[in-house]
Coordinates of C-alpha atoms in Angstrom, one line a residue:
M1 CA -1.9 -18.9 -23.5
F2 CA 0.3 -20.1 -20.6
H3 CA 3.3 -18.2 -22.0
K4 CA 1.2 -15.0 -22.5
K5 CA 0.0 -15.1 -18.9
N6 CA 3.5 -15.7 -17.6
A7 CA 4.8 -12.8 -19.7
A8 CA 1.9 -10.6 -18.4
F9 CA 2.9 -11.4 -14.8
V10 CA 6.5 -10.4 -15.6
F11 CA 5.4 -7.1 -17.2
I12 CA 3.1 -6.1 -14.3
F13 CA 5.7 -7.1 -11.7
I14 CA 8.4 -4.9 -13.3
T15 CA 5.9 -2.0 -13.7
V16 CA 5.0 -2.0 -10.0
L17 CA 8.6 -2.7 -9.0
I18 CA 9.9 0.5 -10.7
D19 CA 7.1 2.5 -9.3
V20 CA 7.9 1.3 -5.8
I21 CA 11.6 1.9 -6.2
G22 CA 10.8 5.5 -7.0
L23 CA 8.6 5.8 -3.9
G24 CA 11.2 4.0 -1.7
I25 CA 14.0 6.3 -2.8
I26 CA 12.5 9.4 -1.2
I27 CA 11.5 7.9 2.2
P28 CA 14.8 8.2 4.0
V29 CA 15.2 11.9 3.0
M30 CA 11.7 13.2 3.4
P31 CA 12.2 14.2 7.0
A32 CA 15.3 16.2 6.1
L33 CA 13.5 18.0 3.2
I34 CA 10.6 18.8 5.4
M35 CA 12.9 20.1 8.2
E36 CA 14.7 22.2 5.6
L37 CA 11.5 23.8 4.3
I38 CA 9.9 24.5 7.7
G39 CA 13.0 25.3 9.7
S40 CA 12.1 23.1 12.6
G41 CA 12.9 19.8 14.2
L42 CA 12.0 16.1 13.7
S43 CA 8.9 16.1 15.9
D44 CA 7.3 19.0 14.0
A45 CA 8.4 17.4 10.7
S46 CA 6.5 14.2 11.5
L47 CA 3.3 16.3 11.9
Y48 CA 3.8 17.8 8.5
A49 CA 4.5 14.4 7.0
G50 CA 1.2 13.1 8.3
W51 CA -0.7 15.9 6.8
I52 CA 1.1 15.6 3.4
T53 CA 0.1 12.0 3.4
F54 CA -3.5 13.1 4.3
V55 CA -3.6 15.2 1.2
Y56 CA -2.3 12.4 -1.0
A57 CA -4.7 9.9 0.5
S58 CA -7.8 12.2 0.3
T59 CA -7.1 12.9 -3.4
Q60 CA -6.6 9.2 -4.1
F61 CA -9.8 8.3 -2.2
V62 CA -11.7 10.5 -4.6
F63 CA -10.0 9.5 -7.8
A64 CA -9.2 5.8 -7.3
P65 CA -12.7 4.5 -8.2
I66 CA -12.8 6.8 -11.2
I67 CA -9.5 5.4 -12.4
G68 CA -10.7 1.8 -11.7
A69 CA -13.9 2.4 -13.6
M70 CA -11.9 4.0 -16.5
S71 CA -9.7 0.9 -16.6
D72 CA -12.9 -1.3 -16.9
R73 CA -14.0 1.0 -19.8
F74 CA -10.8 1.8 -21.7
G75 CA -8.5 -1.1 -20.6
R76 CA -5.7 -1.4 -18.0
R77 CA -2.8 -0.4 -20.2
P78 CA -3.5 3.3 -20.9
V79 CA -4.5 3.9 -17.3
L80 CA -1.2 2.4 -16.0
L81 CA 0.8 4.6 -18.4
L82 CA -1.0 7.8 -17.3
S83 CA -0.4 6.8 -13.6
M84 CA 3.4 6.3 -14.2
L85 CA 3.6 9.7 -16.0
G86 CA 1.8 11.4 -13.1
F87 CA 4.3 10.0 -10.6
G88 CA 7.3 11.1 -12.7
L89 CA 6.1 14.7 -13.0
D90 CA 5.2 14.7 -9.3
Y91 CA 8.8 13.7 -8.2
I92 CA 10.2 16.5 -10.4
L93 CA 7.9 19.0 -8.7
L94 CA 8.9 17.7 -5.3
G95 CA 12.6 17.9 -6.2
F96 CA 12.3 21.6 -7.0
A97 CA 9.9 22.5 -4.2
P98 CA 10.9 25.9 -2.8
T99 CA 8.4 25.9 0.1
I100 CA 6.4 23.4 2.1
I101 CA 3.2 24.2 0.2
W102 CA 4.8 22.7 -2.9
L103 CA 5.1 19.4 -1.2
F104 CA 1.3 19.5 -0.6
I105 CA 0.6 20.4 -4.2
G106 CA 2.9 17.7 -5.5
R107 CA 1.2 15.0 -3.4
F108 CA -2.2 16.3 -4.5
L109 CA -1.3 15.8 -8.2
S110 CA 0.2 12.4 -7.4
G111 CA -3.0 11.3 -5.7
V112 CA -5.0 12.2 -8.8
T113 CA -3.0 9.8 -11.0
G114 CA -1.8 7.3 -8.4
A115 CA -3.6 4.4 -9.9
S116 CA -0.8 1.9 -10.3
Y117 CA -1.9 -0.4 -7.4
T118 CA -5.6 -0.3 -8.4
T119 CA -5.0 -1.1 -12.1
A120 CA -2.2 -3.5 -11.4
S121 CA -4.5 -5.5 -9.1
A122 CA -7.2 -5.5 -11.8
Y123 CA -4.6 -6.6 -14.3
I124 CA -3.6 -9.6 -12.1
A125 CA -7.3 -10.5 -11.7
D126 CA -7.8 -10.4 -15.5
V127 CA -5.1 -12.9 -16.2
S128 CA -5.5 -15.2 -13.2
P129 CA -8.0 -18.1 -12.7
P130 CA -10.0 -17.8 -9.5
E131 CA -8.1 -20.5 -7.6
K132 CA -4.7 -18.7 -8.4
R133 CA -5.7 -15.1 -7.7
A134 CA -4.6 -15.0 -4.0
Q135 CA -1.1 -16.3 -4.8
N136 CA -0.8 -14.0 -7.8
F137 CA -1.8 -11.0 -5.8
G138 CA 1.2 -11.9 -3.8
L139 CA 3.3 -10.9 -6.8
I140 CA 2.3 -7.3 -6.3
G141 CA 3.4 -7.6 -2.7
A142 CA 6.7 -9.1 -3.8
A143 CA 7.2 -6.2 -6.2
F144 CA 6.6 -3.8 -3.4
G145 CA 9.1 -5.8 -1.2
L146 CA 11.8 -5.8 -3.8
G147 CA 11.2 -2.1 -4.5
F148 CA 11.7 -1.4 -0.8
I149 CA 15.0 -3.4 -0.9
I150 CA 16.4 -1.2 -3.7
G151 CA 14.6 2.1 -3.2
P152 CA 15.3 3.0 0.5
V153 CA 18.9 1.8 0.4
A154 CA 19.5 3.8 -2.8
G155 CA 17.6 6.8 -1.2
G156 CA 19.8 6.6 1.9
I157 CA 23.0 6.6 -0.3
L158 CA 21.8 9.3 -2.6
G159 CA 20.6 11.4 0.4
E160 CA 24.2 11.8 1.4
Y161 CA 24.5 14.1 -1.7
G162 CA 21.5 16.2 -0.8
S163 CA 17.9 15.8 0.3
R164 CA 16.6 16.6 -3.2
V165 CA 18.7 14.2 -5.2
P166 CA 16.6 11.1 -4.6
F167 CA 13.5 12.9 -5.9
F168 CA 15.1 13.4 -9.3
A169 CA 16.3 9.8 -9.3
A170 CA 12.7 8.7 -8.6
A171 CA 11.4 10.9 -11.4
G172 CA 13.9 9.3 -13.8
L173 CA 12.8 5.8 -12.9
S174 CA 9.1 6.6 -13.2
L175 CA 9.5 8.2 -16.7
V176 CA 11.6 5.2 -17.8
N177 CA 8.7 3.1 -16.6
V178 CA 6.4 5.0 -18.9
L179 CA 8.6 4.1 -21.9
Y180 CA 8.8 0.5 -20.8
G181 CA 5.1 0.2 -20.4
Y182 CA 4.4 1.9 -23.7
F183 CA 6.5 -0.5 -25.7
V184 CA 6.2 -3.7 -23.8
L185 CA 3.1 -3.8 -21.6
P186 CA 0.2 -5.7 -23.3
E187 CA -3.5 -5.0 -22.7
S188 CA -5.2 -7.6 -20.4
L189 CA -8.9 -6.7 -20.7
P190 CA -10.4 -7.6 -24.1
E191 CA -12.8 -5.1 -25.6
D192 CA -15.7 -7.5 -25.5
Q193 CA -15.4 -7.7 -21.7
R194 CA -15.3 -4.0 -21.0
R195 CA -18.2 -2.1 -19.4
A196 CA -19.7 1.3 -19.7
F197 CA -18.4 4.1 -17.5
D198 CA -21.0 5.1 -14.9
W199 CA -20.4 8.2 -12.8
K200 CA -22.8 6.9 -10.1
R201 CA -20.5 4.0 -9.5
A202 CA -17.2 5.8 -10.3
N203 CA -17.1 7.9 -7.1
P204 CA -15.7 6.9 -3.7
F205 CA -19.0 6.5 -1.9
G206 CA -20.6 4.7 -4.8
S207 CA -17.5 2.5 -5.1
L208 CA -17.5 1.7 -1.4
K209 CA -21.3 1.0 -1.6
Q210 CA -20.5 -1.5 -4.4
L211 CA -18.1 -3.3 -2.2
F212 CA -20.8 -4.0 0.3
R213 CA -23.2 -5.3 -2.3
Y214 CA -21.6 -8.7 -1.9
K215 CA -22.8 -9.9 1.5
K216 CA -20.3 -12.7 1.7
I217 CA -17.3 -10.3 1.7
A218 CA -18.7 -7.2 3.5
G219 CA -17.1 -8.1 6.8
L220 CA -13.8 -9.0 5.2
V221 CA -13.7 -5.6 3.6
G222 CA -13.8 -4.2 7.1
V223 CA -10.9 -6.4 8.2
F224 CA -8.9 -5.3 5.1
F225 CA -9.5 -1.7 6.2
L226 CA -8.4 -2.2 9.8
V227 CA -5.2 -3.9 8.6
Y228 CA -4.3 -0.9 6.4
V229 CA -5.0 1.6 9.2
A230 CA -2.7 -0.3 11.5
N231 CA 0.0 -0.5 9.0
H232 CA 0.2 3.3 8.9
A233 CA 2.0 3.1 12.2
T234 CA 4.9 1.6 10.3
Q235 CA 4.6 3.5 7.1
S236 CA 4.1 7.0 8.7
T237 CA 6.4 6.9 11.7
W238 CA 9.2 4.3 11.0
T239 CA 11.7 6.9 9.9
Y240 CA 10.8 9.4 12.7
F241 CA 10.6 6.7 15.4
T242 CA 14.0 5.1 14.6
M243 CA 15.7 8.5 14.3
E244 CA 14.2 9.8 17.5
K245 CA 14.6 6.7 19.7
F246 CA 17.8 5.1 18.3
K247 CA 19.4 8.1 16.6
W248 CA 19.5 6.3 13.2
T249 CA 20.8 8.1 10.1
E250 CA 19.2 8.2 6.7
L251 CA 21.5 5.4 5.6
T252 CA 20.5 3.2 8.6
V253 CA 16.8 3.9 7.9
G254 CA 17.3 3.0 4.3
L255 CA 19.1 -0.3 5.2
S256 CA 16.4 -1.2 7.7
L257 CA 13.7 -0.7 5.0
G258 CA 15.8 -2.8 2.7
V259 CA 15.6 -5.6 5.2
V260 CA 11.8 -5.0 5.3
G261 CA 11.8 -5.4 1.5
I262 CA 13.8 -8.6 1.6
S263 CA 11.3 -10.1 4.1
V264 CA 8.3 -8.9 2.1
V265 CA 9.7 -10.5 -1.1
I266 CA 10.3 -13.8 0.7
V267 CA 6.8 -13.8 2.2
Q268 CA 4.7 -12.5 -0.7
G269 CA 6.8 -13.6 -3.6
G270 CA 7.5 -17.1 -2.2
L271 CA 5.7 -18.2 0.9
T272 CA 2.2 -17.1 -0.3
R273 CA 2.5 -19.4 -3.2
F274 CA 3.2 -22.3 -0.9
I275 CA 1.2 -21.5 2.3
I276 CA -2.1 -20.4 0.7
P277 CA -2.5 -23.7 -1.3
K278 CA -1.3 -25.7 1.6
I279 CA -3.5 -24.4 4.4
G280 CA -6.1 -22.4 2.5
S281 CA -6.9 -18.7 2.3
N282 CA -8.9 -18.6 5.5
R283 CA -6.2 -20.0 7.8
T284 CA -3.6 -17.9 6.0
V285 CA -5.6 -14.8 7.0
Y286 CA -5.4 -15.8 10.7
V287 CA -1.7 -16.6 10.6
G288 CA -0.9 -13.3 9.0
L289 CA -3.0 -11.2 11.4
L290 CA -1.4 -12.9 14.4
M291 CA 2.1 -12.2 13.1
Y292 CA 1.1 -8.5 12.6
F293 CA -0.2 -8.4 16.2
F294 CA 3.0 -9.7 17.8
G295 CA 5.2 -7.7 15.4
F296 CA 3.5 -4.3 16.3
L297 CA 3.9 -5.1 20.0
G298 CA 7.6 -5.9 19.4
F299 CA 8.2 -2.6 17.7
A300 CA 6.3 -0.6 20.3
F301 CA 8.5 -1.9 23.2
A302 CA 11.8 -2.4 21.4
G303 CA 14.6 -1.0 23.6
Q304 CA 17.5 -1.1 21.2
G305 CA 18.0 -0.7 17.5
W306 CA 19.0 -4.3 16.8
M307 CA 15.6 -5.4 18.1
M308 CA 13.9 -3.6 15.3
F309 CA 15.9 -5.6 12.8
A310 CA 15.1 -8.9 14.7
I311 CA 11.4 -8.2 14.7
I312 CA 11.1 -7.3 11.0
A313 CA 11.1 -10.9 9.7
P314 CA 8.2 -12.2 11.9
F315 CA 6.3 -8.9 11.4
C316 CA 6.5 -9.2 7.6
M317 CA 4.9 -12.6 7.9
G318 CA 1.8 -10.6 8.6
G319 CA 1.8 -9.8 4.8
L320 CA 0.4 -13.3 4.2
S321 CA -3.0 -11.9 5.3
T322 CA -3.5 -9.2 2.6
P323 CA -3.2 -11.3 -0.6
A324 CA -5.3 -14.0 1.1
L325 CA -8.0 -11.5 1.9
Q326 CA -7.8 -9.9 -1.5
G327 CA -8.1 -13.3 -3.2
I328 CA -11.2 -14.3 -1.1
I329 CA -12.8 -10.9 -1.9
S330 CA -11.9 -11.0 -5.6
N331 CA -13.3 -14.5 -6.2
E332 CA -16.8 -13.2 -5.3
V333 CA -16.8 -10.5 -8.0
P334 CA -17.3 -11.0 -11.8
Q335 CA -14.3 -10.3 -14.2
N336 CA -15.8 -7.2 -15.8
A337 CA -16.1 -5.6 -12.4
Q338 CA -12.6 -6.3 -11.2
G339 CA -11.5 -2.8 -12.0
E340 CA -14.4 -1.4 -10.0
L341 CA -13.6 -3.8 -7.1
Q342 CA -9.9 -2.9 -7.0
G343 CA -10.8 0.8 -7.3
G344 CA -13.1 0.4 -4.3
L345 CA -10.4 -1.4 -2.3
T346 CA -7.9 1.3 -3.2
S347 CA -10.4 3.9 -2.1
L348 CA -10.7 2.0 1.1
I349 CA -6.9 2.0 1.5
S350 CA -6.9 5.7 0.7
F351 CA -9.6 6.3 3.2
S352 CA -7.5 4.6 5.8
A353 CA -4.7 6.9 4.8
I354 CA -6.8 10.0 5.2
F355 CA -6.8 9.8 9.0
G356 CA -4.3 7.0 9.6
P357 CA -1.0 8.9 9.0
P358 CA -2.2 12.1 10.9
M359 CA -3.4 9.9 13.7
M360 CA -0.1 8.0 14.0
T361 CA 2.2 11.0 13.5
N362 CA 0.3 13.1 15.9
L363 CA 0.4 10.3 18.4
F364 CA 4.1 10.0 17.9
G365 CA 4.5 13.8 18.1
F366 CA 2.6 14.0 21.3
F367 CA 4.4 11.2 23.1
T368 CA 7.8 12.6 22.1
S369 CA 6.9 16.1 23.3
E370 CA 7.2 17.8 26.7
A371 CA 3.4 17.8 27.0
A372 CA 3.2 14.0 27.2
P373 CA 2.5 12.5 30.7
F374 CA 5.2 10.0 29.9
R375 CA 7.6 9.4 27.0
F376 CA 6.5 6.6 24.6
P377 CA 7.7 6.9 21.0
G378 CA 6.2 3.4 20.3
A379 CA 2.7 4.6 21.0
P380 CA 1.6 4.3 17.3
F381 CA 2.8 0.7 17.1
F382 CA 0.9 -0.1 20.3
L383 CA -2.3 1.4 18.8
A384 CA -1.7 -0.7 15.7
A385 CA -1.5 -3.9 17.7
I386 CA -4.9 -3.1 19.2
L387 CA -6.4 -2.5 15.7
V388 CA -5.1 -5.8 14.5
L389 CA -6.5 -7.6 17.5
A390 CA -9.9 -6.1 16.5
A391 CA -9.3 -7.3 12.9
I392 CA -8.7 -10.8 14.1
L393 CA -12.0 -10.9 16.0
W394 CA -13.8 -9.4 13.0
A395 CA -12.2 -11.9 10.6
T396 CA -13.2 -14.8 12.8
R397 CA -16.8 -13.8 12.7
S398 CA -16.8 -12.8 9.0
L399 CA -15.2 -16.0 7.7
S400 CA -17.5 -18.2 9.7
V401 CA -20.5 -16.3 8.3
K402 CA -19.2 -16.6 4.8
E403 CA -18.7 -20.3 5.1
K404 CA -22.3 -20.7 6.4
M405 CA -23.6 -18.7 3.4
V406 CA -21.6 -20.8 1.0
T407 CA -23.1 -24.0 2.6
M408 CA -26.6 -22.6 2.3
D409 CA -26.1 -21.7 -1.4
D410 CA -24.9 -25.3 -2.0

């Protein structure tokens, strides 16, 4: 049993890793492709990027709970394979996109099948004892981090040969991942622990409603949401911000995201497995949120490019908070509802991405335009710091309430 679980962790780690490498490859060249298709500059391209993400997130918001419920009914393995296949076909479509509308269509299709995070999280929950879930969720974060070491750097290098080349490389990786999963990935949810599919629960609003059934974690779900909204300042505007303020090239952007990836791997792949057992999940949440707060402020007011590199490491320490939060939340839900839970959390993440990227990119676009009362490219990061401060206050209240409820139950 021990060896099977270890093997399962390796399988899911590699599956997520290859997915994220494919995603990371296209990040440095997306601005160039959008500018090519719209015939305009970086500021306008950032606005289109926000709306493209909006389409992807809206679609995933609707479909994530359906995918999560299907993984509870049919198992994790087939859902993961369909997700990988969807990503591969999406990248091929994006690579051939003749007009900007095709980028929107491609992101829509990707949102329908983009279930790797949902199902991977449910997979981890299946094979982890409750006391180990928070650390093991960190493995997914580590896969994301390692993927962002390899992906953006490779994307920056491949982008030198054309803005579309990285998309075909990403498609190849995703389709290889389908083959890998088909032959190697085992099923994690036994048939006797599966549950019937219910359309009333397998929709975004029903799924979100299920999240709030568990009173001990309702507030923490809100904290989880605020953290993801804040992080769209980095995810949506990093490339545009650094190119605009510091005149970085695609290669420099790729290298910077590689440094982000290294930091995330160290934090979520290593430090979470040491810090969470040492100080507990609750304190880990506080430490992570504080590091996010100071990191966002640092990015907002960085005056030179090297400062961005210097701030990356402490900022990525904020990543301690999400697996700790996810572990606390997961431990309050039975095993046969983990797919539904992770689908609900993914819907929440997608809901944050419905308005987060447009909000952040429009904020960046406004404060880099001539209409702005003053020039402040770091405005999205400053807003993110405010949102994290609100998350800290909410977490303080929610964790204290949860501890009181646990005491009363005892």
